Amino acid sequence: MRTQVAIIGAGPAGLLLSHILDRNGIDSIVLERQTRAHVLERIRAGVLEAGTIALLREVGLGERMDREGRLHDGSAIAWEDRPRFMIDTRKYTGKPMMAYGQTAITEDLFAARDAAGGKIIDEAADVQPHELTSGRPYVTYEKRGTRVRIDCDYVAGCDGYHGVSRTVIPADLLKTYEKSYPFGWLGIMSQTPPYPDICYCHHSRGFALASQRSPMLSRYYVQCDLHDKIENWPDDRFWEEFLARCPKDMADSIVTGPSIEKSIAPLRSFVAEPMRYGALFLAGDAAHIVPPTGAKGLNLAVSDVFYLSRALIEACRKGNTAYLDVYSDTALRRVWGAARMSWWLTMLLHRFPDDTPFERKMRLNEFDYLHASERAAASLAEQYVGLPY
Ligand code: APR
Ligand code: PHB
């Protein structure tokens, strides 16, 4: 087989890239290790930055998002024994945000690719990029016992943190930066009307977050031990702990109900540099992971794809590789901005097991400063709504 861009991974990054390339007359094939059903079952974050909303609309993916997603003017921080703080993106940036789940975006992307006759090969085993620096790159994979070769001009590594793409970059050319946090998030989904605001709660028992997917679908999280197991968290215990971490007025208005999904995820910051090796370009989780605080993961995958699609379109249509040559540096500038923001928000909002009383005071003062300073509030709002592309 032959295509212009072989895309590894059918998450939001790979599917969106394939969609934008197709709208610009560029052919691609997407190779996905899992079944489509598996990809669509994964539950992830659901807060879209203003730039993500605009880009999805611009490439014809805004219809269902605008119908079913919920626009909001920012999120709240509820700090134990302090007045509520609004990260007011509308006031400070003029821009709203949108609650719309990654699962729904992935469904929209699959539908758009199917409608356009896009080639997505799922259950592609042992995907391997080859000859990335020779000028004749190709990718091989195995399906139902048969080995297939796809010749291409470029390879997009959109295969997430555990993918193969990053691992083919020689170790001496790749620098990685990493931080693990000493806790996880236990998340549940429930078919209940959500709390009106997306609300981050800081409490001496630990962090909690109320979020939403639709008028009858809520997403809630509590900070838990890193090695905790979901068996230890029957619904009753989850709700008791969640409500104990909210201010009383908030707890009184939360509608609880049985969970329909429950999972624990560790928190990690990770960035790999550069995001290019010869004809291979990394995008999304393949190159970086952020902790979920601030919901930057999906938004970063979208901004990477913005830069990468622009660069591939220029290269494939006009033979101009100037944007490809600066792709890694351009994408990484924005990646580091989001990495810092999500690290900062993680450090601010959680309870750390080895915190000293001094560190707790510093954290409290940082929060009080947000309340006291319009400039601090504006700075947080502009990062939360997403730095411009
Ligand atoms: N071969 C083919 N496909 C692979 C391989 C492989 N070796 N390894 C992983 N994949 C697939 C995964 O099964 C997954 O469907 O690549 C896809 C990567 O998708 P995501 O993990 O969703 O990553 P990305 O598209 O970059 O989206 C980033 O997803 O993980 C969240 O928080 C993150 O919201 C962010 C978004
Ligand atoms: C979510 O809805 O899953 C969510 C919302 C906000 C975050 C993280 C996750 O900061």
Coordinates of C-alpha atoms and ligand atoms in Angstrom, one line a residue:
M1 CA 0.0 0.0 0.0
R2 CA 1.0 3.6 -0.4
T3 CA -0.2 6.8 1.3
Q4 CA 1.2 10.3 1.9
V5 CA 1.0 10.2 5.7
A6 CA 0.9 7.0 7.8
I7 CA -0.7 7.8 11.1
I8 CA -0.1 5.5 14.1
G9 CA -2.9 5.6 16.7
A10 CA -6.6 6.4 16.4
G11 CA -7.1 8.5 19.4
P12 CA -8.1 12.1 19.1
A13 CA -4.7 13.2 17.8
G14 CA -4.5 10.6 15.0
L15 CA -8.1 10.9 13.9
L16 CA -8.1 14.7 13.9
L17 CA -4.9 14.8 11.9
S18 CA -6.3 12.4 9.4
H19 CA -9.5 14.4 9.2
I20 CA -7.8 17.8 8.6
L21 CA -5.4 16.3 6.1
D22 CA -8.3 14.8 4.1
R23 CA -10.0 18.2 4.0
N24 CA -6.9 19.5 2.3
G25 CA -6.7 16.7 -0.2
I26 CA -3.9 14.7 1.5
D27 CA -4.2 11.0 1.8
S28 CA -3.5 9.1 5.1
I29 CA -4.0 5.7 6.6
V30 CA -4.6 5.4 10.4
L31 CA -3.3 2.2 12.1
E32 CA -4.8 1.4 15.5
R33 CA -3.7 -1.4 17.8
Q34 CA -7.1 -1.8 19.6
T35 CA -10.6 -2.5 18.3
R36 CA -12.7 0.6 17.5
A37 CA -15.1 -0.4 20.3
H38 CA -12.2 -0.4 22.8
V39 CA -11.1 3.1 21.7
L40 CA -14.7 4.4 22.0
E41 CA -15.1 2.9 25.5
R42 CA -12.3 4.9 27.1
I43 CA -13.4 7.7 29.3
R44 CA -11.2 10.7 29.6
A45 CA -11.4 14.4 30.4
G46 CA -14.0 16.7 29.0
V47 CA -13.1 20.4 29.2
L48 CA -12.3 22.1 25.9
E49 CA -10.2 25.3 25.7
A50 CA -11.4 28.2 23.5
G51 CA -8.8 27.3 20.8
T52 CA -10.0 23.7 20.7
I53 CA -13.6 24.8 20.3
A54 CA -12.7 27.1 17.5
L55 CA -10.6 24.6 15.7
L56 CA -13.2 21.8 15.9
R57 CA -15.8 24.2 14.5
E58 CA -13.5 25.4 11.7
V59 CA -12.8 21.8 10.5
G60 CA -16.5 20.9 10.4
L61 CA -16.7 19.1 13.7
G62 CA -18.7 21.6 15.8
E63 CA -22.2 20.6 15.0
R64 CA -22.8 18.0 17.8
M65 CA -20.4 19.7 20.1
D66 CA -22.4 22.9 19.9
R67 CA -25.7 21.0 20.3
E68 CA -24.7 18.8 23.2
G69 CA -21.7 20.4 24.9
R70 CA -22.2 23.0 27.6
L71 CA -20.5 26.4 27.3
H72 CA -19.3 27.9 30.6
D73 CA -17.4 30.9 31.7
G74 CA -14.7 29.1 33.6
S75 CA -14.5 26.8 36.7
A76 CA -14.6 27.2 40.4
I77 CA -12.1 26.5 43.2
A78 CA -13.7 25.7 46.5
W79 CA -11.1 25.9 49.3
E80 CA -11.8 24.6 52.7
D81 CA -12.9 27.4 55.0
R82 CA -12.4 30.1 52.3
P83 CA -14.8 31.9 49.9
R84 CA -15.3 30.3 46.5
F85 CA -13.0 31.5 43.7
M86 CA -14.0 31.6 40.0
I87 CA -11.4 31.0 37.3
D88 CA -13.4 33.5 35.2
T89 CA -12.2 33.0 31.7
R90 CA -15.1 35.1 30.2
K91 CA -14.3 38.1 32.3
Y92 CA -10.5 38.0 31.9
T93 CA -10.1 36.7 28.3
G94 CA -13.6 37.2 26.7
K95 CA -13.6 33.5 25.9
P96 CA -15.8 30.7 27.2
M97 CA -14.9 27.0 27.6
M98 CA -16.9 23.9 26.8
A99 CA -17.8 20.8 28.7
Y100 CA -17.8 18.1 26.0
G101 CA -16.3 14.6 26.6
Q102 CA -13.3 13.2 24.7
T103 CA -15.4 10.1 24.1
A104 CA -18.0 12.2 22.2
I105 CA -15.2 13.9 20.2
T106 CA -13.8 10.5 19.3
E107 CA -17.2 9.4 18.1
D108 CA -17.6 12.5 16.0
L109 CA -14.2 11.9 14.5
F110 CA -14.8 8.3 13.6
A111 CA -18.2 9.4 12.0
A112 CA -16.5 12.1 10.0
R113 CA -13.7 9.7 8.8
D114 CA -16.3 7.1 7.9
A115 CA -18.4 9.6 6.0
A116 CA -15.4 10.7 4.0
G117 CA -14.3 7.1 3.2
G118 CA -11.2 7.5 5.5
K119 CA -8.9 4.5 6.0
I120 CA -8.7 3.4 9.6
I121 CA -7.3 -0.1 10.2
D122 CA -8.0 -1.3 13.7
E123 CA -6.5 -4.3 15.4
A124 CA -3.2 -3.6 13.6
A125 CA -0.6 -5.6 15.5
D126 CA 3.1 -5.0 15.8
V127 CA 3.0 -1.6 14.0
Q128 CA 6.6 -0.6 13.2
P129 CA 7.9 2.5 11.4
H130 CA 11.1 2.0 9.3
E131 CA 13.7 3.9 7.3
L132 CA 12.7 7.2 9.0
T133 CA 15.9 9.0 8.0
S134 CA 16.5 7.5 4.5
G135 CA 14.0 9.5 2.5
R136 CA 12.0 6.3 1.9
P137 CA 10.0 5.7 5.1
Y138 CA 7.5 2.9 5.5
V139 CA 5.4 1.3 8.2
T140 CA 4.6 -2.3 8.7
Y141 CA 1.9 -4.0 10.7
E142 CA 0.3 -7.4 11.1
K143 CA -3.4 -8.1 10.6
R144 CA -4.9 -11.6 10.8
G145 CA -1.5 -13.2 10.4
T146 CA -0.6 -11.2 7.4
R147 CA 2.3 -8.7 7.4
V148 CA 1.5 -5.5 5.5
R149 CA 3.8 -2.7 4.3
I150 CA 2.7 0.9 3.7
D151 CA 5.1 3.2 1.9
C152 CA 4.6 6.8 2.8
D153 CA 6.2 10.3 2.8
Y154 CA 5.7 11.0 6.5
V155 CA 4.8 9.1 9.7
A156 CA 2.7 10.7 12.4
G157 CA 3.2 9.1 15.8
C158 CA -0.1 9.7 17.5
D159 CA 0.0 6.4 19.5
G160 CA -0.2 7.8 23.1
Y161 CA 2.3 7.3 26.0
H162 CA 2.5 3.5 25.5
G163 CA 2.9 3.7 21.8
V164 CA 5.8 2.5 19.6
S165 CA 6.6 5.8 17.9
R166 CA 8.6 7.5 20.6
T167 CA 10.6 4.3 21.3
V168 CA 12.1 4.2 17.7
I169 CA 13.8 7.6 18.3
P170 CA 17.4 6.7 19.2
A171 CA 18.0 7.2 23.0
D172 CA 20.9 9.6 22.4
L173 CA 18.6 12.0 20.4
L174 CA 15.7 12.0 22.8
K175 CA 15.6 13.8 26.1
T176 CA 12.7 13.1 28.5
Y177 CA 11.5 15.1 31.5
E178 CA 9.3 13.5 34.1
K179 CA 7.6 14.0 37.4
S180 CA 5.4 11.6 39.2
Y181 CA 3.0 12.8 41.9
P182 CA 2.4 10.7 45.1
F183 CA -1.3 10.1 44.6
G184 CA -3.9 9.1 42.0
W185 CA -7.4 10.2 41.0
L186 CA -10.3 7.9 41.5
G187 CA -13.0 8.9 39.0
I188 CA -16.6 7.8 38.6
M189 CA -19.3 8.5 36.1
S190 CA -22.9 8.6 37.2
Q191 CA -26.2 9.1 35.4
T192 CA -27.2 12.0 37.5
P193 CA -27.7 15.8 36.8
P194 CA -24.3 17.4 37.3
Y195 CA -23.3 20.1 39.7
P196 CA -23.7 23.3 37.7
D197 CA -20.0 24.4 37.9
I198 CA -16.9 22.4 37.2
C199 CA -15.5 22.8 40.7
Y200 CA -12.1 21.9 42.0
C201 CA -12.2 21.3 45.8
H202 CA -9.1 21.7 48.0
H203 CA -9.6 20.0 51.4
S204 CA -7.5 18.7 54.2
R205 CA -8.9 15.2 53.4
G206 CA -7.6 15.6 49.8
F207 CA -8.6 17.0 46.5
A208 CA -12.0 16.5 44.8
L209 CA -13.5 17.6 41.5
A210 CA -17.0 17.8 40.2
S211 CA -17.3 17.8 36.4
Q212 CA -19.9 17.0 33.8
R213 CA -20.6 15.4 30.4
S214 CA -24.2 16.1 29.7
P215 CA -27.5 17.1 31.5
M216 CA -27.8 13.5 32.9
L217 CA -24.1 12.5 33.1
S218 CA -21.8 13.6 35.8
R219 CA -18.1 13.0 36.3
Y220 CA -16.6 13.1 39.8
Y221 CA -13.1 12.5 41.2
V222 CA -11.3 12.2 44.5
Q223 CA -7.6 12.2 45.2
C224 CA -6.7 8.7 46.4
D225 CA -3.5 6.8 47.4
L226 CA -1.3 5.9 44.5
H227 CA -1.6 2.2 45.2
D228 CA -5.3 2.2 46.0
K229 CA -7.7 -0.3 44.3
I230 CA -11.2 0.3 43.1
E231 CA -12.4 -2.7 45.1
N232 CA -11.7 -0.5 48.2
W233 CA -14.1 2.1 46.9
P234 CA -17.7 1.0 46.8
D235 CA -20.1 3.8 45.7
D236 CA -21.1 4.6 49.3
R237 CA -17.5 5.2 50.3
F238 CA -16.9 7.3 47.2
W239 CA -19.8 9.6 47.9
E240 CA -19.2 9.9 51.6
E241 CA -15.6 10.9 50.8
F242 CA -16.5 13.2 47.9
L243 CA -19.2 15.1 49.9
A244 CA -16.9 15.5 52.9
R245 CA -14.4 17.3 50.7
C246 CA -17.0 19.8 49.3
P247 CA -18.2 23.0 51.0
K248 CA -21.6 22.3 52.7
D249 CA -23.7 24.2 50.2
M250 CA -22.2 22.3 47.4
A251 CA -22.5 18.9 49.1
D252 CA -26.2 19.7 49.8
S253 CA -26.9 20.2 46.2
I254 CA -25.0 17.2 44.7
V255 CA -27.2 14.5 43.3
T256 CA -25.6 11.2 44.1
G257 CA -26.4 7.9 42.3
P258 CA -24.8 4.6 41.3
S259 CA -21.6 4.8 39.4
I260 CA -21.6 3.4 35.8
E261 CA -17.8 3.5 35.6
K262 CA -15.0 3.7 38.1
S263 CA -11.3 3.8 37.6
I264 CA -8.0 5.0 39.2
A265 CA -5.3 6.8 37.3
P266 CA -1.9 8.0 38.6
L267 CA -0.8 11.6 38.0
R268 CA 2.3 12.3 35.9
S269 CA 4.0 15.0 34.0
F270 CA 6.2 13.9 31.1
V271 CA 7.7 15.7 28.1
A272 CA 9.9 14.2 25.4
E273 CA 12.1 16.4 23.2
P274 CA 12.3 16.7 20.2
M275 CA 8.9 15.7 18.7
R276 CA 10.6 14.8 15.4
Y277 CA 13.0 12.2 14.1
G278 CA 13.5 12.3 10.4
A279 CA 10.2 11.6 8.7
L280 CA 8.5 10.8 12.0
F281 CA 6.5 13.5 13.9
L282 CA 5.0 12.9 17.4
A283 CA 1.7 14.4 18.5
G284 CA -0.4 14.2 21.6
D285 CA 0.3 11.8 24.4
A286 CA 3.0 10.1 22.4
A287 CA 5.2 13.1 23.2
H288 CA 3.8 14.4 26.5
I289 CA 1.6 13.6 29.5
V290 CA 0.1 16.2 31.8
P291 CA -1.6 15.5 35.1
P292 CA -5.4 15.8 34.6
T293 CA -5.7 18.9 36.8
G294 CA -6.7 21.7 34.4
A295 CA -7.7 19.2 31.6
K296 CA -4.9 20.1 29.3
G297 CA -4.2 16.6 27.8
L298 CA -6.8 16.6 25.0
N299 CA -6.3 20.3 24.3
L300 CA -2.6 19.8 23.8
A301 CA -3.2 16.9 21.4
V302 CA -5.4 19.3 19.4
S303 CA -2.9 22.1 19.3
D304 CA -0.1 19.7 18.3
V305 CA -2.3 18.5 15.4
F306 CA -3.0 22.2 14.5
Y307 CA 0.7 22.8 14.0
L308 CA 1.5 19.4 12.4
S309 CA -1.4 19.5 9.9
R310 CA -0.4 23.0 8.8
A311 CA 3.2 21.8 8.3
L312 CA 2.2 18.6 6.5
I313 CA -0.2 20.4 4.2
E314 CA 2.6 22.9 3.2
A315 CA 5.1 20.1 2.7
C316 CA 2.8 17.8 0.7
R317 CA 1.2 20.5 -1.4
K318 CA 4.0 22.9 -2.1
G319 CA 7.1 21.0 -1.1
N320 CA 7.8 23.7 1.5
T321 CA 9.2 22.0 4.6
A322 CA 9.7 25.2 6.6
Y323 CA 6.8 24.5 9.0
L324 CA 7.9 20.9 9.4
D325 CA 11.3 22.0 10.4
V326 CA 10.0 24.2 13.2
Y327 CA 7.2 21.9 14.2
S328 CA 8.9 20.4 17.2
D329 CA 10.0 23.8 18.6
T330 CA 6.7 25.4 17.9
A331 CA 4.6 22.6 19.5
L332 CA 7.0 22.3 22.5
R333 CA 6.6 25.9 23.4
R334 CA 2.9 25.4 23.9
V335 CA 3.4 22.0 25.5
W336 CA 5.7 23.4 28.2
G337 CA 3.2 26.2 28.9
A338 CA 0.5 23.6 29.6
A339 CA 2.9 21.4 31.4
R340 CA 3.7 24.2 33.8
M341 CA 0.1 25.2 34.3
S342 CA -1.1 21.7 35.1
W343 CA 1.9 21.1 37.4
W344 CA 1.2 24.4 39.2
L345 CA -2.6 23.6 39.6
T346 CA -1.8 20.1 40.7
M347 CA 0.7 21.4 43.4
L348 CA -1.8 24.0 44.5
L349 CA -4.9 21.9 44.8
H350 CA -3.8 18.6 46.3
R351 CA -2.8 17.4 49.7
F352 CA 0.7 16.0 49.6
P353 CA 1.5 13.2 52.0
D354 CA 4.8 14.7 53.1
D355 CA 3.7 18.3 53.3
T356 CA 5.1 20.3 56.2
P357 CA 3.0 23.0 58.0
F358 CA 5.1 25.6 56.2
E359 CA 4.2 24.2 52.7
R360 CA 0.5 24.2 53.7
K361 CA 0.8 27.9 54.6
M362 CA 2.4 28.6 51.3
R363 CA -0.3 26.9 49.4
L364 CA -3.0 28.7 51.4
N365 CA -1.3 32.0 50.7
E366 CA -1.1 31.3 47.0
F367 CA -4.9 30.7 47.0
D368 CA -5.5 33.9 49.0
Y369 CA -3.4 35.8 46.5
L370 CA -5.6 34.6 43.7
H371 CA -8.6 36.2 45.5
A372 CA -6.7 39.4 46.3
S373 CA -5.0 40.1 43.0
E374 CA -6.9 40.8 39.7
R375 CA -3.6 40.2 38.0
A376 CA -3.1 36.7 39.5
A377 CA -6.7 35.8 38.7
A378 CA -6.3 37.0 35.1
S379 CA -3.0 35.1 34.7
L380 CA -4.7 31.8 35.8
A381 CA -7.7 32.5 33.6
E382 CA -5.6 33.1 30.5
Q383 CA -3.7 29.8 31.0
Y384 CA -6.9 27.9 31.9
V385 CA -8.7 29.0 28.8
G386 CA -5.6 28.0 26.8
L387 CA -2.7 30.0 25.4
P388 CA -3.2 31.1 21.8
Y389 CA -1.8 28.9 19.0
Ligands
APR1 N1 0.2 0.7 17.3 C1 -1.0 1.3 16.9 N2 -1.8 2.0 17.8 C2 -1.3 2.2 19.0 C3 -0.1 1.7 19.5 C4 0.7 0.9 18.6 N3 1.8 0.4 18.9 N4 0.1 2.0 20.8 C5 -1.0 2.8 21.1 N5 -1.8 2.9 20.1 C6 -3.1 3.6 20.0 C7 -3.9 3.5 21.3 O1 -4.7 2.3 21.4 C8 -4.8 4.7 21.2 O2 -6.0 4.4 20.6 O3 -2.9 5.0 19.9 C9 -4.0 5.7 20.4 C10 -3.5 6.9 21.2 O4 -4.6 7.6 21.6 P1 -4.7 8.5 23.0 O5 -4.0 7.7 24.1 O6 -6.1 8.9 23.2 O7 -3.7 9.7 22.7 P2 -3.9 11.0 21.9 O8 -4.6 10.8 20.6 O9 -2.6 11.7 21.8 O10 -4.9 11.9 22.7 C11 -4.5 12.6 23.9 O11 -6.0 11.3 25.2 O12 -4.9 10.1 26.8 C12 -5.7 11.2 26.5 O13 -5.4 12.7 28.3 C13 -5.1 12.4 27.0 O14 -6.9 13.7 26.5 C14 -5.6 13.3 26.0 C15 -5.7 12.6 24.8
PHB2 C1 -13.2 15.9 33.5 O1 -14.3 16.4 33.3 O2 -12.9 14.7 33.4 C2 -12.2 16.9 34.0 C3 -12.5 18.2 34.2 C4 -11.6 19.1 34.6 C5 -10.3 18.7 34.9 C6 -10.0 17.4 34.7 C7 -10.9 16.4 34.2 O3 -9.4 19.6 35.3

